[in-house]
CSV table of C-alpha atoms in Angstrom, one decimal:
chain,number,residue,atom,x,y,z
A,1,MET,CA,187.6,-40.7,261.5
A,2,ASP,CA,187.2,-41.9,258.8
A,3,SER,CA,184.8,-38.7,257.7
A,4,LEU,CA,187.6,-36.5,258.3
A,5,GLN,CA,188.1,-33.6,255.8
A,6,VAL,CA,191.7,-32.7,255.5
A,7,PRO,CA,191.4,-28.6,254.2
A,8,VAL,CA,194.2,-27.8,251.4
A,9,ALA,CA,196.0,-24.6,251.4
A,10,ASP,CA,194.4,-23.6,248.0
A,11,GLN,CA,191.9,-24.8,245.6
A,12,GLN,CA,194.3,-25.6,242.7
A,13,GLU,CA,192.6,-29.0,242.2
A,14,ALA,CA,190.3,-26.8,239.2
A,15,ALA,CA,193.0,-25.4,237.7
A,16,LEU,CA,194.4,-28.5,235.8
A,17,LEU,CA,196.2,-27.2,232.8
A,18,PRO,CA,195.8,-29.1,229.3
A,19,CYS,CA,199.8,-28.3,228.8
A,20,PRO,CA,202.6,-25.8,230.4
A,21,PRO,CA,202.9,-22.1,229.7
A,22,ASP,CA,205.7,-21.0,228.1
A,23,GLY,CA,208.7,-20.6,230.4
A,24,TYR,CA,207.7,-23.0,232.7
A,25,VAL,CA,209.7,-26.4,233.3
A,26,PRO,CA,208.6,-29.5,234.9
A,27,LEU,CA,209.2,-29.7,239.0
A,28,SER,CA,210.5,-32.7,239.2
A,29,GLU,CA,213.7,-31.6,237.1
A,30,LEU,CA,214.5,-30.0,240.2
A,31,ALA,CA,214.2,-32.8,243.2
A,32,ARG,CA,218.3,-33.6,242.4
A,33,ALA,CA,219.1,-29.4,242.5
A,34,LEU,CA,217.0,-29.2,246.0
A,35,GLY,CA,218.2,-32.4,247.4
A,36,GLN,CA,214.4,-33.6,247.8
A,37,ARG,CA,212.5,-37.0,246.1
A,38,VAL,CA,210.0,-36.2,243.3
A,39,ASP,CA,207.1,-37.6,245.2
A,40,ALA,CA,208.0,-35.3,248.3
A,41,LEU,CA,208.0,-32.3,245.7
A,42,SER,CA,204.8,-33.0,244.5
A,43,ARG,CA,203.4,-33.3,247.8
A,44,LEU,CA,204.5,-30.0,248.6
A,45,ALA,CA,202.9,-29.0,245.3
A,46,ARG,CA,199.7,-30.1,246.2
A,47,ILE,CA,199.3,-27.9,249.6
A,48,SER,CA,200.6,-25.0,247.7
A,49,MET,CA,204.1,-24.9,249.5
A,50,VAL,CA,205.8,-24.7,245.8
A,51,PRO,CA,205.3,-21.1,245.1
A,52,ASP,CA,203.7,-20.5,241.5
A,53,ALA,CA,203.1,-24.3,240.6
A,54,LEU,CA,200.5,-25.1,238.3
A,55,ARG,CA,199.2,-28.7,237.5
A,56,VAL,CA,199.1,-29.9,233.9
A,57,GLU,CA,197.6,-33.2,232.3
A,58,ARG,CA,200.7,-36.0,231.6
A,59,ARG,CA,198.5,-37.5,229.2
A,60,GLU,CA,194.8,-36.0,227.8
A,61,GLY,CA,191.9,-37.5,228.7
A,62,THR,CA,193.8,-38.9,231.9
A,63,ARG,CA,193.8,-38.8,235.8
A,64,SER,CA,197.7,-38.5,236.1
A,65,VAL,CA,199.1,-35.2,236.5
A,66,ALA,CA,202.5,-33.4,236.8
A,67,TRP,CA,203.5,-30.2,238.4
A,68,TYR,CA,205.2,-27.4,236.6
A,69,LEU,CA,206.6,-23.8,238.1
A,70,PRO,CA,208.3,-20.6,236.0
A,71,GLY,CA,211.5,-21.4,235.0
A,72,GLY,CA,212.3,-17.9,237.0
A,73,THR,CA,211.2,-19.5,240.4
A,74,ALA,CA,212.9,-22.9,239.4
A,75,ALA,CA,216.1,-21.2,239.3
A,76,GLY,CA,215.0,-19.0,242.4
A,77,LEU,CA,214.3,-21.8,244.2
A,78,ILE,CA,217.5,-23.8,243.1
A,79,ALA,CA,219.7,-20.6,244.1
A,80,GLN,CA,218.2,-20.0,247.7
A,81,HIS,CA,219.2,-24.2,248.5
A,82,ARG,CA,222.8,-24.1,247.1
A,83,ALA,CA,222.9,-20.4,249.3
A,84,GLY,CA,221.7,-22.8,252.3
A,85,HIS,CA,218.8,-20.3,252.5
A,86,PRO,CA,215.6,-21.9,253.9
A,87,MET,CA,213.1,-23.3,251.0
A,88,PRO,CA,209.2,-21.8,251.1
A,89,TRP,CA,208.1,-24.9,252.9
A,90,GLN,CA,210.6,-25.2,255.8
A,91,GLY,CA,209.5,-24.1,259.1
A,92,LYS,CA,205.7,-24.7,258.4
A,93,PRO,CA,203.5,-27.3,259.4
A,94,LEU,CA,202.3,-29.6,256.7
A,95,VAL,CA,198.7,-30.2,256.2
A,96,ASP,CA,198.8,-33.7,255.8
A,97,ASP,CA,201.0,-34.1,258.7
A,98,LEU,CA,198.6,-32.2,261.1
A,99,ALA,CA,195.9,-34.6,259.9
A,100,GLY,CA,198.1,-37.7,261.4
A,101,LYS,CA,198.7,-35.6,264.4
A,102,TYR,CA,194.7,-35.1,264.7
A,103,ARG,CA,193.8,-38.6,264.2
A,104,LEU,CA,196.4,-39.7,266.7
A,105,TRP,CA,195.0,-36.9,269.4
A,106,CYS,CA,191.7,-38.2,268.5
A,107,VAL,CA,192.3,-41.7,269.8
A,108,ARG,CA,194.5,-41.0,272.6
A,109,ARG,CA,192.5,-38.0,273.7
A,110,HIS,CA,192.8,-37.2,277.4
A,111,PRO,CA,189.5,-37.5,279.5
A,112,SER,CA,188.4,-33.7,280.6
A,113,ALA,CA,189.6,-34.8,284.3
A,114,CYS,CA,193.1,-34.0,282.7
A,115,LEU,CA,194.3,-30.3,284.1
A,116,LYS,CA,197.3,-30.1,281.8
A,117,CYS,CA,195.0,-30.6,278.6
A,118,TYR,CA,192.6,-27.8,280.1
A,119,ARG,CA,195.4,-25.3,280.4
A,120,ILE,CA,197.0,-26.7,276.8
A,121,TRP,CA,193.3,-25.3,275.7
A,122,GLY,CA,193.1,-21.8,277.0
A,123,HIS,CA,191.0,-23.1,279.9
A,124,SER,CA,188.1,-23.8,277.7
A,125,GLU,CA,186.8,-26.8,275.9
A,126,PRO,CA,189.2,-29.0,273.5
A,127,PRO,CA,188.8,-28.0,269.7
A,128,GLY,CA,186.1,-30.0,268.1
A,129,SER,CA,187.3,-30.0,264.5
A,130,PHE,CA,190.3,-30.6,262.5
A,131,GLU,CA,190.2,-26.7,261.2
A,132,ALA,CA,189.9,-25.5,265.0
A,133,TYR,CA,192.6,-28.5,266.3
A,134,VAL,CA,194.9,-26.4,263.2
A,135,ALA,CA,194.1,-22.9,264.5
A,136,ARG,CA,195.1,-23.6,267.8
A,137,TYR,CA,197.9,-26.7,267.6
A,138,THR,CA,200.1,-24.8,265.9
A,139,ARG,CA,200.7,-21.9,268.4
A,140,LEU,CA,201.6,-24.7,271.4
A,141,SER,CA,205.0,-25.4,272.7
A,142,LEU,CA,206.7,-28.5,271.8
A,143,GLY,CA,205.8,-29.8,275.6
A,144,ASP,CA,202.3,-29.1,275.1
A,145,LYS,CA,202.2,-30.6,271.5
A,146,ALA,CA,204.2,-34.0,273.2
A,147,HIS,CA,201.4,-34.3,276.0
A,148,LEU,CA,198.4,-34.2,274.0
A,149,THR,CA,199.3,-37.3,272.6
A,150,GLN,CA,200.6,-38.7,275.7
A,151,LEU,CA,198.8,-42.4,276.3
A,152,TRP,CA,196.7,-41.9,279.3
A,153,ALA,CA,198.0,-43.0,283.1
A,154,LYS,CA,196.2,-45.8,284.8
A,155,LEU,CA,193.4,-45.3,286.9
A,156,ARG,CA,193.4,-45.6,290.9
A,157,PRO,CA,190.5,-46.6,293.0
A,158,LEU,CA,189.1,-43.5,294.4
A,159,PRO,CA,189.0,-44.5,298.3
A,160,GLU,CA,192.5,-45.5,297.7
A,161,ALA,CA,193.6,-41.8,295.8
A,162,ILE,CA,191.6,-39.9,298.4
A,163,GLU,CA,193.8,-41.9,301.1
A,164,HIS,CA,196.7,-40.5,299.1
A,165,LEU,CA,196.0,-37.2,298.6
A,166,VAL,CA,194.8,-36.7,302.1
A,167,ARG,CA,198.2,-37.9,303.3
A,168,LEU,CA,199.6,-35.2,301.2
A,169,CYS,CA,197.5,-31.8,301.9
A,170,GLY,CA,194.7,-32.7,303.9
A,171,HIS,CA,190.9,-34.1,304.1
A,172,ASP,CA,189.5,-30.3,303.5
A,173,ARG,CA,191.3,-29.7,300.7
A,174,VAL,CA,190.9,-32.9,299.1
A,175,VAL,CA,186.8,-32.4,299.3
A,176,GLU,CA,187.0,-29.0,298.1
A,177,ALA,CA,189.3,-29.5,295.4
A,178,LEU,CA,186.7,-32.3,294.4
A,179,GLU,CA,183.9,-30.2,295.0
A,180,ASN,CA,184.9,-27.2,292.6
A,181,GLY,CA,186.3,-29.6,289.9
A,182,ALA,CA,190.0,-29.2,290.4
A,183,LEU,CA,190.4,-32.7,290.9
A,184,ARG,CA,188.0,-35.0,288.8
A,185,THR,CA,187.0,-38.4,288.9
A,186,LEU,CA,185.7,-41.2,286.6
A,187,GLU,CA,183.0,-43.7,286.4
A,188,ARG,CA,183.6,-46.8,285.5
A,189,ASP,CA,182.1,-50.5,285.4
A,190,GLY,CA,179.6,-49.1,288.0
A,191,ARG,CA,183.0,-47.4,290.4
A,192,ALA,CA,184.5,-44.4,291.2
A,193,TRP,CA,188.2,-43.9,290.2
A,194,MET,CA,190.9,-41.1,289.8
A,195,ASP,CA,193.3,-40.9,287.4
A,196,SER,CA,197.0,-41.2,288.7
A,197,ARG,CA,198.2,-38.3,286.1
A,198,VAL,CA,194.9,-36.2,287.5
A,199,ILE,CA,197.0,-36.4,291.1
A,200,ASP,CA,200.2,-35.9,289.8
A,201,GLU,CA,199.3,-32.6,288.1
A,202,TRP,CA,197.5,-31.7,290.9
A,203,SER,CA,200.1,-32.0,293.3
A,204,ALA,CA,202.3,-30.3,291.3
A,205,ALA,CA,200.3,-27.2,290.8
A,206,GLY,CA,200.4,-26.7,294.4
A,207,TYR,CA,196.8,-28.9,295.6
A,208,PRO,CA,194.7,-25.8,294.0
A,209,GLN,CA,191.0,-25.5,295.5
A,210,ALA,CA,189.7,-24.4,292.3
A,211,LEU,CA,190.3,-24.1,288.6
A,212,PRO,CA,192.2,-20.5,288.0
A,213,SER,CA,189.0,-19.5,285.7
A,214,ALA,CA,186.1,-20.5,288.5
A,215,GLN,CA,183.8,-17.9,289.1
A,216,GLN,CA,182.9,-19.5,292.3
A,217,VAL,CA,185.0,-21.7,294.9
A,218,TRP,CA,183.1,-24.0,297.1
A,219,ALA,CA,184.7,-24.1,300.4
A,220,LEU,CA,184.0,-25.8,303.9
A,221,PRO,CA,182.5,-23.0,306.1
A,222,SER,CA,185.4,-23.1,308.3
A,223,THR,CA,187.9,-22.5,304.9
A,224,ALA,CA,185.8,-19.7,304.1
A,225,ALA,CA,186.3,-18.4,307.6
A,226,SER,CA,189.9,-18.8,307.7
A,227,SER,CA,190.4,-17.3,304.1
A,228,SER,CA,188.1,-14.2,305.4
A,229,SER,CA,190.0,-13.9,308.8
A,230,VAL,CA,186.4,-14.0,310.1
A,231,ASP,CA,185.3,-16.6,312.6
A,232,LEU,CA,183.4,-19.3,311.8
A,233,ALA,CA,180.2,-18.2,313.4
A,234,GLN,CA,180.3,-15.6,311.2
A,235,VAL,CA,180.1,-17.4,308.3
A,236,LEU,CA,177.2,-19.7,309.9
A,237,TRP,CA,175.6,-16.3,310.4
A,238,LEU,CA,175.7,-15.2,306.6
A,239,ILE,CA,174.7,-19.0,305.2
A,240,GLU,CA,172.0,-18.7,308.0
A,241,HIS,CA,170.6,-15.4,306.8
A,242,ASP,CA,171.0,-16.1,303.3
A,243,GLU,CA,173.6,-13.3,302.7
A,244,VAL,CA,175.9,-15.7,300.6
A,245,GLN,CA,175.1,-18.5,298.3
A,246,ALA,CA,175.5,-22.1,300.1
A,247,ARG,CA,175.3,-25.7,299.0
A,248,MET,CA,175.1,-29.4,300.1
A,249,GLY,CA,177.7,-31.3,298.4
A,250,SER,CA,176.8,-34.4,296.3
A,251,GLY,CA,180.0,-35.5,295.0
A,252,PRO,CA,181.0,-39.7,296.0
A,253,VAL,CA,183.3,-37.6,298.7
A,254,SER,CA,181.5,-34.4,299.4
A,255,LYS,CA,178.2,-35.4,299.7
A,256,GLY,CA,176.0,-34.3,302.8
A,257,ARG,CA,178.7,-31.7,303.4
A,258,LEU,CA,177.6,-27.8,303.5
A,259,PHE,CA,179.7,-25.7,301.0
A,260,VAL,CA,179.9,-21.8,300.9
A,261,ASP,CA,181.1,-19.5,298.2
A,262,GLN,CA,184.0,-18.6,299.9
A,263,LEU,CA,184.3,-15.8,297.0
A,264,GLU,CA,181.1,-14.4,298.0
A,265,VAL,CA,181.7,-14.8,301.8
A,266,GLY,CA,184.9,-12.4,301.1
A,267,ALA,CA,183.2,-9.7,298.9
A,268,VAL,CA,180.3,-9.5,301.9
A,269,MET,CA,183.1,-9.4,304.9
A,270,ALA,CA,184.5,-6.8,302.7
A,271,ARG,CA,181.9,-4.5,302.3
A,272,ARG,CA,180.6,-4.6,305.6
A,273,ALA,CA,183.6,-3.7,306.6
A,274,LEU,CA,184.2,-0.7,304.3
A,275,SER,CA,180.9,0.7,305.1
A,276,ALA,CA,181.3,0.8,309.0
A,277,GLY,CA,185.3,1.9,308.5
A,278,ALA,CA,186.6,-1.0,311.1
A,279,PRO,CA,187.0,-4.6,310.8
A,280,ALA,CA,183.6,-6.3,310.1
A,281,ARG,CA,181.8,-7.9,312.8
A,282,LEU,CA,178.2,-9.7,312.5
A,283,ASP,CA,176.2,-10.7,315.8
A,284,ALA,CA,176.3,-14.3,315.5
A,285,ALA,CA,174.3,-15.0,318.6
């Protein structure tokens, strides 16, 4: 995180003036009238939140600077404040604050198994840079923002987690969710684990078989048959004759079990029913 480059809203660093233009007043003189500290106003000016503010050298040949703004702008800000109107910098995320949140998120970033983070980031990869983070973070709800920096929950041994989930929704649904990535496991110290927060969020979502964005849903043949309202023998016939995609499971729980693309089974059966003008039946003999 030492290499984090925090962008500023404007490139005023190059506009350092030797003296203030006529009619400009020191920003520091507005602090009391605006109910702000001098250093806070300078910080706001540095990220272009104070309109028309310019940097001026305090002493020639030094790095010390002061901020000035037109007298009319200063009078307008004071009038806004006294009338109870919002200041230009209120309600806007400050770059320095966002940088702090970004650093904290990088430290506490949840593993890819977190389904809620996957949803928060729009069912896509999380941002890979500070700029991408700012562009997406500022549109999130307060609850989603809070979730991103919550401490990640404890891990549970995979056998224990599986036993718990099977009691909730049945063995087949757990196996299919693992195969489709709706449930994810972690490898630590040569052992398989599942995070307890993943379990809670998957349960709260209604035990989904696959992620909402899934292009393929790998299911046990019996599940695919039930989903398409056909006999198991018909699904097995489709697999045997390469009418649909199938594969053997490779996960810690699904290894060695046969899976079929449930969406493809439904599409094939629908096409056959449409072409025949009647409910599809296959010769499974």
